[in-house]
mmCIF file of C-alpha atoms and ligand atoms in Angstrom:
data_model
loop_
_atom_site.group_PDB
_atom_site.id
_atom_site.type_symbol
_atom_site.label_atom_id
_atom_site.label_comp_id
_atom_site.label_asym_id
_atom_site.label_seq_id
_atom_site.Cartn_x
_atom_site.Cartn_y
_atom_site.Cartn_z
ATOM 1 C CA MET Z 1 -32.330 -19.559 17.904
ATOM 2 C CA ARG Z 2 -31.267 -23.144 17.899
ATOM 3 C CA PHE Z 3 -33.415 -24.350 20.418
ATOM 4 C CA LEU Z 4 -36.378 -25.581 18.046
ATOM 5 C CA PRO Z 5 -34.124 -27.723 15.850
ATOM 6 C CA ARG Z 6 -32.319 -29.202 18.894
ATOM 7 C CA LEU Z 7 -35.744 -29.877 20.136
ATOM 8 C CA LEU Z 8 -36.932 -31.685 16.801
ATOM 9 C CA LEU Z 9 -33.392 -33.474 16.897
ATOM 10 C CA ALA Z 10 -33.873 -34.788 20.226
ATOM 11 C CA ALA Z 11 -37.719 -35.910 19.075
ATOM 12 C CA ALA Z 12 -36.154 -37.489 15.766
ATOM 13 C CA LEU Z 13 -33.210 -39.331 18.062
ATOM 14 C CA ALA Z 14 -35.921 -40.881 20.549
ATOM 15 C CA THR Z 15 -38.177 -41.997 17.758
ATOM 16 C CA ALA Z 16 -35.039 -43.723 15.912
ATOM 17 C CA THR Z 17 -33.948 -45.145 19.078
ATOM 18 C CA LEU Z 18 -37.769 -46.360 19.731
ATOM 19 C CA LEU Z 19 -37.564 -48.014 16.250
ATOM 20 C CA GLY Z 20 -34.370 -49.294 16.626
ATOM 21 C CA CYS Z 21 -35.139 -51.093 19.859
ATOM 22 C CA TRP Z 22 -38.445 -52.520 18.589
ATOM 23 C CA TRP Z 23 -36.765 -53.584 15.676
ATOM 24 C CA LEU Z 24 -33.616 -55.356 17.733
ATOM 25 C CA LEU Z 25 -36.284 -57.012 19.716
ATOM 26 C CA GLY Z 26 -38.225 -58.227 16.789
ATOM 27 C CA GLY Z 27 -41.342 -56.233 17.958
ATOM 28 C CA ARG Z 28 -43.821 -55.236 15.884
ATOM 29 C CA THR Z 29 -45.095 -51.585 15.211
ATOM 30 C CA GLY Z 30 -48.434 -52.789 13.163
ATOM 31 C CA GLU Z 31 -49.010 -49.683 11.131
ATOM 32 C CA LEU Z 32 -45.308 -49.136 10.081
ATOM 33 C CA ALA Z 33 -44.716 -52.683 9.742
ATOM 34 C CA SER Z 34 -47.555 -53.337 7.528
ATOM 35 C CA ARG Z 35 -47.059 -50.301 5.322
ATOM 36 C CA ALA Z 36 -43.754 -51.699 4.583
ATOM 37 C CA LYS Z 37 -44.968 -55.144 3.737
ATOM 38 C CA GLU Z 38 -47.282 -53.194 0.978
ATOM 39 C CA ALA Z 39 -44.078 -52.073 -0.588
ATOM 40 C CA LEU Z 40 -43.378 -53.804 -4.177
ATOM 41 C CA PRO Z 41 -42.363 -57.247 -3.858
ATOM 42 C CA LEU Z 42 -38.440 -57.701 -4.746
ATOM 43 C CA THR Z 43 -38.546 -60.693 -7.152
ATOM 44 C CA LEU Z 44 -35.833 -63.431 -7.101
ATOM 45 C CA ASP Z 45 -34.373 -62.199 -10.365
ATOM 46 C CA THR Z 46 -34.005 -58.636 -8.955
ATOM 47 C CA PHE Z 47 -32.301 -59.965 -6.078
ATOM 48 C CA LEU Z 48 -30.056 -62.195 -7.796
ATOM 49 C CA HIS Z 49 -29.344 -59.423 -9.914
ATOM 50 C CA THR Z 50 -28.331 -56.872 -7.361
ATOM 51 C CA GLN Z 51 -26.199 -59.441 -5.606
ATOM 52 C CA GLN Z 52 -24.212 -59.754 -8.759
ATOM 53 C CA LEU Z 53 -23.870 -55.831 -8.853
ATOM 54 C CA ARG Z 54 -22.837 -55.373 -5.580
ATOM 55 C CA LYS Z 55 -20.252 -58.556 -5.645
ATOM 56 C CA LYS Z 56 -18.811 -56.972 -9.085
ATOM 57 C CA ARG Z 57 -18.389 -53.856 -7.328
ATOM 58 C CA LEU Z 58 -16.625 -55.301 -4.540
ATOM 59 C CA ARG Z 59 -14.098 -57.578 -6.838
ATOM 60 C CA SER Z 60 -13.597 -54.176 -8.581
ATOM 61 C CA PHE Z 61 -12.649 -52.540 -5.158
ATOM 62 C CA CYS Z 62 -10.631 -55.540 -3.882
ATOM 63 C CA SER Z 63 -8.460 -55.675 -7.407
ATOM 64 C CA ARG Z 64 -7.461 -52.072 -6.670
ATOM 65 C CA SER Z 65 -6.990 -52.443 -2.835
ATOM 66 C CA THR Z 66 -3.948 -53.216 -0.341
ATOM 67 C CA GLU Z 67 -6.341 -55.010 2.028
ATOM 68 C CA GLY Z 68 -5.088 -58.165 2.721
ATOM 69 C CA ALA Z 69 -6.093 -61.172 0.807
ATOM 70 C CA THR Z 70 -4.453 -63.820 2.463
ATOM 71 C CA LEU Z 71 -5.094 -65.763 5.830
ATOM 72 C CA PRO Z 72 -2.197 -64.723 8.247
ATOM 73 C CA GLU Z 73 -0.127 -68.188 9.639
ATOM 74 C CA SER Z 74 0.358 -66.736 12.926
ATOM 75 C CA PRO Z 75 -2.639 -67.753 15.352
ATOM 76 C CA LYS Z 76 -2.618 -64.500 17.132
ATOM 77 C CA ALA Z 77 -2.955 -62.513 13.803
ATOM 78 C CA ARG Z 78 -5.447 -64.495 12.412
ATOM 79 C CA GLY Z 79 -7.177 -64.095 15.881
ATOM 80 C CA ARG Z 80 -7.157 -60.420 15.568
ATOM 81 C CA LEU Z 81 -8.260 -60.331 11.822
ATOM 82 C CA LEU Z 82 -11.139 -62.350 12.251
ATOM 83 C CA SER Z 83 -12.270 -61.515 15.432
ATOM 84 C CA ASN Z 84 -15.486 -60.272 13.998
ATOM 85 C CA MET Z 85 -16.244 -63.299 11.707
ATOM 86 C CA ARG Z 86 -19.127 -65.773 13.025
ATOM 87 C CA VAL Z 87 -19.877 -69.069 12.188
ATOM 88 C CA SER Z 88 -22.906 -71.466 12.387
ATOM 89 C CA THR Z 89 -21.456 -74.954 12.204
ATOM 90 C CA LYS Z 90 -24.871 -76.397 12.182
ATOM 91 C CA LEU Z 91 -26.382 -74.364 9.620
ATOM 92 C CA ASP Z 92 -22.855 -73.746 7.619
ATOM 93 C CA PHE Z 93 -23.247 -69.971 7.756
ATOM 94 C CA LEU Z 94 -20.375 -67.836 8.297
ATOM 95 C CA TYR Z 95 -20.901 -63.856 8.622
ATOM 96 C CA CYS Z 96 -19.593 -60.815 9.791
ATOM 97 C CA GLN Z 97 -20.589 -59.565 13.183
ATOM 98 C CA VAL Z 98 -20.826 -55.693 13.307
ATOM 99 C CA PRO Z 99 -23.549 -53.590 15.340
ATOM 100 C CA ALA Z 100 -25.986 -51.612 13.881
ATOM 101 C CA THR Z 101 -26.011 -53.194 10.291
ATOM 102 C CA GLY Z 102 -28.982 -55.490 10.652
ATOM 103 C CA MET Z 103 -27.299 -58.568 11.766
ATOM 104 C CA GLU Z 104 -28.716 -58.555 14.713
ATOM 105 C CA GLY Z 105 -32.191 -59.965 13.227
ATOM 106 C CA TRP Z 106 -30.019 -62.446 11.461
ATOM 107 C CA GLN Z 107 -28.349 -63.591 14.183
ATOM 108 C CA GLN Z 108 -31.204 -64.319 15.909
ATOM 109 C CA LEU Z 109 -32.898 -66.143 13.485
ATOM 110 C CA LEU Z 110 -29.951 -68.579 13.165
ATOM 111 C CA GLU Z 111 -30.244 -69.037 16.567
ATOM 112 C CA LYS Z 112 -33.715 -69.963 16.616
ATOM 113 C CA LEU Z 113 -33.397 -72.345 13.615
ATOM 114 C CA GLU Z 114 -30.311 -73.924 15.340
ATOM 115 C CA GLU Z 115 -32.483 -74.500 18.357
ATOM 116 C CA LYS Z 116 -34.638 -76.664 15.995
ATOM 117 C CA GLU Z 117 -33.449 -80.530 15.507
ATOM 118 C CA ASN Z 118 -34.208 -81.323 12.316
ATOM 119 C CA VAL Z 119 -32.865 -77.718 10.270
ATOM 120 C CA THR Z 120 -29.958 -78.576 8.115
ATOM 121 C CA VAL Z 121 -28.539 -76.624 5.025
ATOM 122 C CA PRO Z 122 -28.669 -79.044 1.994
ATOM 123 C CA MET Z 123 -25.062 -78.714 1.196
ATOM 124 C CA PRO Z 124 -22.491 -81.281 0.307
ATOM 125 C CA LEU Z 125 -19.458 -80.583 2.770
ATOM 126 C CA PRO Z 126 -15.693 -81.331 2.339
ATOM 127 C CA TYR Z 127 -15.588 -82.521 5.765
ATOM 128 C CA PRO Z 128 -17.662 -83.991 8.402
ATOM 129 C CA ARG Z 129 -20.149 -81.495 9.879
ATOM 130 C CA GLN Z 130 -18.964 -79.966 13.091
ATOM 131 C CA ASN Z 131 -21.756 -79.034 15.149
ATOM 132 C CA ALA Z 132 -19.694 -77.074 17.416
ATOM 133 C CA PRO Z 133 -21.243 -74.534 19.782
ATOM 134 C CA GLN Z 134 -18.392 -72.223 19.184
ATOM 135 C CA THR Z 135 -19.347 -69.206 17.038
ATOM 136 C CA GLN Z 136 -16.098 -67.690 16.636
ATOM 137 C CA LEU Z 137 -14.474 -68.397 13.442
ATOM 138 C CA SER Z 138 -11.007 -67.524 14.600
ATOM 139 C CA LYS Z 139 -11.402 -70.244 17.631
ATOM 140 C CA PHE Z 140 -10.736 -73.069 15.009
ATOM 141 C CA ASN Z 141 -7.697 -74.188 13.870
ATOM 142 C CA GLN Z 142 -6.336 -73.265 10.123
ATOM 143 C CA THR Z 143 -7.615 -76.134 8.183
ATOM 144 C CA MET Z 144 -11.124 -75.634 9.585
ATOM 145 C CA ILE Z 145 -10.876 -71.989 9.224
ATOM 146 C CA LYS Z 146 -9.880 -72.559 5.394
ATOM 147 C CA ALA Z 147 -12.578 -75.254 4.837
ATOM 148 C CA MET Z 148 -15.285 -73.113 6.223
ATOM 149 C CA ILE Z 149 -14.379 -70.027 4.204
ATOM 150 C CA GLY Z 150 -14.166 -71.891 1.550
ATOM 151 C CA SER Z 151 -17.374 -73.824 1.804
ATOM 152 C CA TYR Z 152 -19.964 -71.964 3.869
ATOM 153 C CA ILE Z 153 -22.494 -69.633 2.848
ATOM 154 C CA LYS Z 154 -21.103 -66.150 3.781
ATOM 155 C CA VAL Z 155 -22.963 -63.145 4.286
ATOM 156 C CA LEU Z 156 -22.189 -59.725 4.865
ATOM 157 C CA PHE Z 157 -24.474 -57.034 6.198
ATOM 158 C CA VAL Z 158 -23.625 -53.318 5.064
ATOM 159 C CA ARG Z 159 -24.855 -49.652 6.216
ATOM 160 C CA ASP Z 160 -24.099 -46.488 4.683
ATOM 161 C CA PRO Z 161 -21.194 -45.505 7.109
ATOM 162 C CA PHE Z 162 -22.606 -42.334 8.022
ATOM 163 C CA GLN Z 163 -25.605 -43.753 9.380
ATOM 164 C CA ARG Z 164 -23.394 -46.303 11.291
ATOM 165 C CA LEU Z 165 -21.782 -43.237 12.691
ATOM 166 C CA ILE Z 166 -25.278 -41.554 13.864
ATOM 167 C CA SER Z 167 -26.083 -44.990 15.404
ATOM 168 C CA ALA Z 168 -22.841 -44.990 17.415
ATOM 169 C CA TYR Z 169 -23.641 -41.414 18.449
ATOM 170 C CA MET Z 170 -26.864 -42.253 19.477
ATOM 171 C CA GLN Z 171 -25.248 -45.171 21.602
ATOM 172 C CA SER Z 172 -22.925 -42.692 23.464
ATOM 173 C CA VAL Z 173 -25.250 -39.460 24.011
ATOM 174 C CA GLY Z 174 -25.993 -39.053 27.296
ATOM 175 C CA SER Z 175 -22.522 -40.360 28.489
ATOM 176 C CA HIS Z 176 -19.773 -37.936 27.662
ATOM 177 C CA HIS Z 177 -20.167 -36.449 24.352
ATOM 178 C CA HIS Z 178 -22.026 -33.307 23.973
ATOM 179 C CA SER Z 179 -22.362 -32.305 20.430
ATOM 180 C CA PHE Z 180 -22.266 -34.694 17.001
ATOM 181 C CA SER Z 181 -19.390 -32.542 15.714
ATOM 182 C CA THR Z 182 -17.058 -33.382 19.020
ATOM 183 C CA PHE Z 183 -18.289 -36.775 18.649
ATOM 184 C CA VAL Z 184 -17.016 -36.736 15.005
ATOM 185 C CA GLN Z 185 -14.023 -35.073 15.637
ATOM 186 C CA ASP Z 186 -12.927 -37.901 18.601
ATOM 187 C CA VAL Z 187 -13.350 -40.342 15.833
ATOM 188 C CA LEU Z 188 -11.390 -38.580 13.551
ATOM 189 C CA ASP Z 189 -8.649 -38.010 15.862
ATOM 190 C CA ARG Z 190 -8.605 -41.594 17.014
ATOM 191 C CA GLY Z 191 -8.133 -43.143 13.548
ATOM 192 C CA GLN Z 192 -9.127 -46.024 12.108
ATOM 193 C CA HIS Z 193 -6.971 -48.564 14.454
ATOM 194 C CA ASN Z 194 -8.270 -46.984 17.756
ATOM 195 C CA VAL Z 195 -11.675 -45.820 16.884
ATOM 196 C CA ARG Z 196 -14.587 -48.095 18.814
ATOM 197 C CA LEU Z 197 -15.636 -50.966 16.504
ATOM 198 C CA GLU Z 198 -19.370 -49.551 15.899
ATOM 199 C CA ALA Z 199 -17.506 -46.500 14.006
ATOM 200 C CA LYS Z 200 -14.736 -48.618 12.087
ATOM 201 C CA PRO Z 201 -15.195 -49.179 8.810
ATOM 202 C CA LEU Z 202 -16.584 -52.415 7.610
ATOM 203 C CA VAL Z 203 -14.051 -53.234 4.936
ATOM 204 C CA SER Z 204 -11.483 -53.446 8.394
ATOM 205 C CA LEU Z 205 -13.907 -55.049 10.220
ATOM 206 C CA CYS Z 206 -15.190 -57.333 7.805
ATOM 207 C CA HIS Z 207 -12.234 -58.042 5.299
ATOM 208 C CA PRO Z 208 -14.356 -58.640 2.098
ATOM 209 C CA CYS Z 209 -11.379 -59.128 -0.315
ATOM 210 C CA LEU Z 210 -10.249 -62.105 1.997
ATOM 211 C CA ILE Z 211 -13.642 -63.443 2.764
ATOM 212 C CA GLN Z 212 -15.192 -63.664 -0.757
ATOM 213 C CA TYR Z 213 -19.055 -63.129 0.252
ATOM 214 C CA ASP Z 214 -21.847 -64.942 -1.347
ATOM 215 C CA TYR Z 215 -24.451 -62.323 -0.304
ATOM 216 C CA VAL Z 216 -24.048 -58.789 0.479
ATOM 217 C CA MET Z 217 -27.302 -57.467 2.464
ATOM 218 C CA MET Z 218 -28.098 -53.756 2.519
ATOM 219 C CA PHE Z 219 -29.475 -52.033 5.611
ATOM 220 C CA GLY Z 220 -32.917 -50.647 4.569
ATOM 221 C CA PHE Z 221 -34.075 -53.652 2.319
ATOM 222 C CA LEU Z 222 -33.402 -56.582 4.440
ATOM 223 C CA ARG Z 223 -36.714 -58.064 5.182
ATOM 224 C CA GLN Z 224 -37.478 -58.698 1.589
ATOM 225 C CA GLU Z 225 -33.487 -59.450 0.592
ATOM 226 C CA LEU Z 226 -33.367 -62.059 3.516
ATOM 227 C CA GLY Z 227 -36.702 -63.769 2.412
ATOM 228 C CA HIS Z 228 -34.619 -64.739 -0.950
ATOM 229 C CA LEU Z 229 -31.468 -65.160 0.751
ATOM 230 C CA ILE Z 230 -33.194 -68.126 3.283
ATOM 231 C CA HIS Z 231 -35.081 -69.744 0.115
ATOM 232 C CA ARG Z 232 -31.657 -69.981 -1.795
ATOM 233 C CA ALA Z 233 -29.813 -71.255 1.026
ATOM 234 C CA GLY Z 234 -32.329 -74.128 0.869
ATOM 235 C CA LEU Z 235 -33.459 -73.167 4.782
ATOM 236 C CA PRO Z 236 -37.243 -74.739 5.194
ATOM 237 C CA LYS Z 237 -39.979 -72.613 3.821
ATOM 238 C CA GLY Z 238 -42.238 -70.842 5.835
ATOM 239 C CA ILE Z 239 -39.649 -69.936 8.540
ATOM 240 C CA HIS Z 240 -40.861 -66.697 10.243
ATOM 241 C CA LEU Z 241 -38.427 -63.937 9.726
ATOM 242 C CA PRO Z 242 -37.941 -61.405 12.674
ATOM 243 C CA GLU Z 243 -39.669 -58.290 12.073
ATOM 244 C CA PHE Z 244 -37.086 -56.225 10.181
ATOM 245 C CA MET Z 245 -37.587 -52.439 10.876
ATOM 246 C CA ASP Z 246 -34.839 -51.328 8.970
ATOM 247 C CA SER Z 247 -36.611 -49.716 6.309
ATOM 248 C CA GLU Z 248 -38.766 -47.765 8.540
ATOM 249 C CA VAL Z 249 -35.467 -46.928 10.536
ATOM 250 C CA GLN Z 250 -33.837 -45.904 7.253
ATOM 251 C CA TRP Z 251 -36.771 -43.033 6.705
ATOM 252 C CA THR Z 252 -35.715 -41.595 9.990
ATOM 253 C CA TYR Z 253 -31.989 -41.674 9.477
ATOM 254 C CA ALA Z 254 -32.476 -40.042 6.130
ATOM 255 C CA TRP Z 255 -33.611 -36.845 8.136
ATOM 256 C CA LEU Z 256 -31.324 -37.215 10.965
ATOM 257 C CA SER Z 257 -28.323 -37.450 8.497
ATOM 258 C CA GLU Z 258 -29.284 -34.193 6.835
ATOM 259 C CA GLN Z 259 -29.169 -32.380 9.950
ATOM 260 C CA LEU Z 260 -26.441 -33.540 11.637
ATOM 261 C CA PHE Z 261 -24.187 -33.484 8.446
ATOM 262 C CA SER Z 262 -25.027 -29.521 8.279
ATOM 263 C CA GLU Z 263 -23.545 -29.675 12.077
ATOM 264 C CA LEU Z 264 -20.303 -30.679 10.736
ATOM 265 C CA SER Z 265 -17.090 -28.303 8.986
ATOM 266 C CA LEU Z 266 -16.425 -28.692 5.807
ATOM 267 C CA LYS Z 267 -12.901 -30.169 6.841
ATOM 268 C CA GLN Z 268 -14.930 -32.589 8.963
ATOM 269 C CA LYS Z 269 -16.893 -33.599 6.158
ATOM 270 C CA LYS Z 270 -13.995 -34.025 3.822
ATOM 271 C CA GLN Z 271 -11.891 -35.897 6.740
ATOM 272 C CA LEU Z 272 -14.788 -38.248 7.329
ATOM 273 C CA SER Z 273 -15.176 -39.095 3.933
ATOM 274 C CA HIS Z 274 -11.499 -39.875 3.591
ATOM 275 C CA PHE Z 275 -12.023 -42.071 6.939
ATOM 276 C CA TYR Z 276 -14.290 -44.090 5.408
ATOM 277 C CA ARG Z 277 -13.315 -44.048 1.545
ATOM 278 C CA GLU Z 278 -12.730 -47.865 1.241
ATOM 279 C CA ASP Z 279 -16.404 -48.766 2.310
ATOM 280 C CA LEU Z 280 -17.671 -46.101 -0.159
ATOM 281 C CA SER Z 281 -15.685 -47.441 -2.840
ATOM 282 C CA ALA Z 282 -16.571 -51.177 -1.886
ATOM 283 C CA PHE Z 283 -20.060 -50.974 -1.645
ATOM 284 C CA GLN Z 284 -22.866 -48.683 -3.389
ATOM 285 C CA PHE Z 285 -24.974 -46.482 -0.675
ATOM 286 C CA SER Z 286 -27.285 -44.560 -2.697
ATOM 287 C CA ASN Z 287 -27.366 -40.910 -1.301
ATOM 288 C CA SER Z 288 -24.569 -41.337 1.063
ATOM 289 C CA LEU Z 289 -23.934 -37.776 2.147
ATOM 290 C CA LEU Z 290 -20.133 -38.876 2.227
ATOM 291 C CA SER Z 291 -19.733 -39.558 -1.629
ATOM 292 C CA ASP Z 292 -20.121 -36.133 -2.310
ATOM 293 C CA PHE Z 293 -16.949 -34.870 -0.178
ATOM 294 C CA LEU Z 294 -14.605 -38.027 -1.394
ATOM 295 C CA SER Z 295 -11.463 -36.182 -1.232
ATOM 296 C CA THR Z 296 -9.343 -35.647 -4.460
ATOM 297 C CA PRO Z 297 -5.563 -36.187 -3.424
ATOM 298 C CA GLU Z 298 -4.640 -32.713 -2.731
ATOM 299 C CA THR Z 299 -7.497 -32.335 0.096
ATOM 300 C CA GLN Z 300 -6.109 -35.424 2.183
HETATM 301 C C1 NAG J 1 -39.352 -81.199 12.293
HETATM 302 O O1 NAG J 1 -39.802 -80.787 11.636
HETATM 303 C C2 NAG J 1 -41.107 -80.680 11.234
HETATM 304 C C3 NAG J 1 -41.867 -79.778 10.091
HETATM 305 O O2 NAG J 1 -40.742 -79.896 9.146
HETATM 306 C C4 NAG J 1 -41.828 -80.087 12.490
HETATM 307 O O3 NAG J 1 -43.381 -80.082 12.464
HETATM 308 C C5 NAG J 1 -41.215 -80.908 13.498
HETATM 309 O O4 NAG J 1 -42.050 -80.123 14.997
HETATM 310 C C6 NAG J 1 -39.589 -80.724 13.737
HETATM 311 N N1 NAG J 1 -39.275 -81.381 14.738
HETATM 312 C C7 NAG J 1 -38.275 -80.679 15.687
HETATM 313 C C8 NAG J 1 -37.895 -81.942 16.741
HETATM 314 O O5 NAG J 1 -38.010 -79.873 15.794
HETATM 315 C C1 NAG J 2 -8.362 -78.932 13.520
HETATM 316 O O1 NAG J 2 -9.618 -79.171 13.908
HETATM 317 C C2 NAG J 2 -10.169 -80.386 13.341
HETATM 318 C C3 NAG J 2 -11.480 -80.458 13.998
HETATM 319 O O2 NAG J 2 -11.435 -80.301 15.511
HETATM 320 C C4 NAG J 2 -9.311 -81.637 13.640
HETATM 321 O O3 NAG J 2 -10.039 -82.833 13.037
HETATM 322 C C5 NAG J 2 -8.046 -81.512 12.896
HETATM 323 O O4 NAG J 2 -7.396 -82.820 13.247
HETATM 324 C C6 NAG J 2 -7.535 -80.323 13.509
HETATM 325 N N1 NAG J 2 -6.189 -80.315 12.497
HETATM 326 C C7 NAG J 2 -5.145 -79.785 13.238
HETATM 327 C C8 NAG J 2 -3.823 -79.574 11.924
HETATM 328 O O5 NAG J 2 -4.591 -79.495 14.111
#
């Protein structure tokens, strides 16, 4: 009886994985890519307005949150806290490295730009430019870290937590997890601190209350949004953007989300919403299935 749904699911997983791979490799899937390009262009005004709204929501979250907003003095604690933060000292960018949020394409782009001799970001810096090969923010000393957090262009990539979870599930399919429900239960049992990076809430990985990101980029809209970001950051015009497939991947995931969500028990749905409550509150994910199950205090 459950054979057909499972078959469809397997097919969708394969499609999504394939799309994901194409997109990661910066590949092209001709028809899909051109279809997305025909989408209404995002104007600069709309882009900037959207950024304002996202940052306003984030500030409001941070004003209520207990998330640390200060840099720890001890190098060890600092290293732990900043373990996902990456910098390009040549281009003066700081970003948070979280898989399956679309930042892979961004990272590729930065690496490509860094290889070019004469690409610089026109921005006055309060210190001599480093040009260090090091990309881990935590490897610099506290003075440098503070200067970088204060002056670099800071970019955060966000994605619906349930979609990130599905992506993590797909990575683990075939290894040791049998059903999505078992996988979710394992995430819940491990808890926020012990869960694998792919499933950790973004707020705890990227510390948006400590690092005031200049741009919050949303999975599903990256191609257009990044075009504006690059322009605003003063990078040379006519840069060839990697072929972002996130908007296509998003369609598959919307369908997949419904299917997989229905395999969870009500308790799991509620617990999962609670698990990701900070992400759901800090960022606006339209149509996130988890938002509907955000718990009231008595169901926690
Ligand atoms: C410098 O930039 C120009 C275009 O702005 C390009 O034609 C040239 O190849 C670049 N030089 C190097 C060394 O990358
Ligand atoms: C921090 O690092 C910079 C660059 O490597 C160096 O110039 C500076 O003296 C260091 N500051 C401290 C307090 O160690």
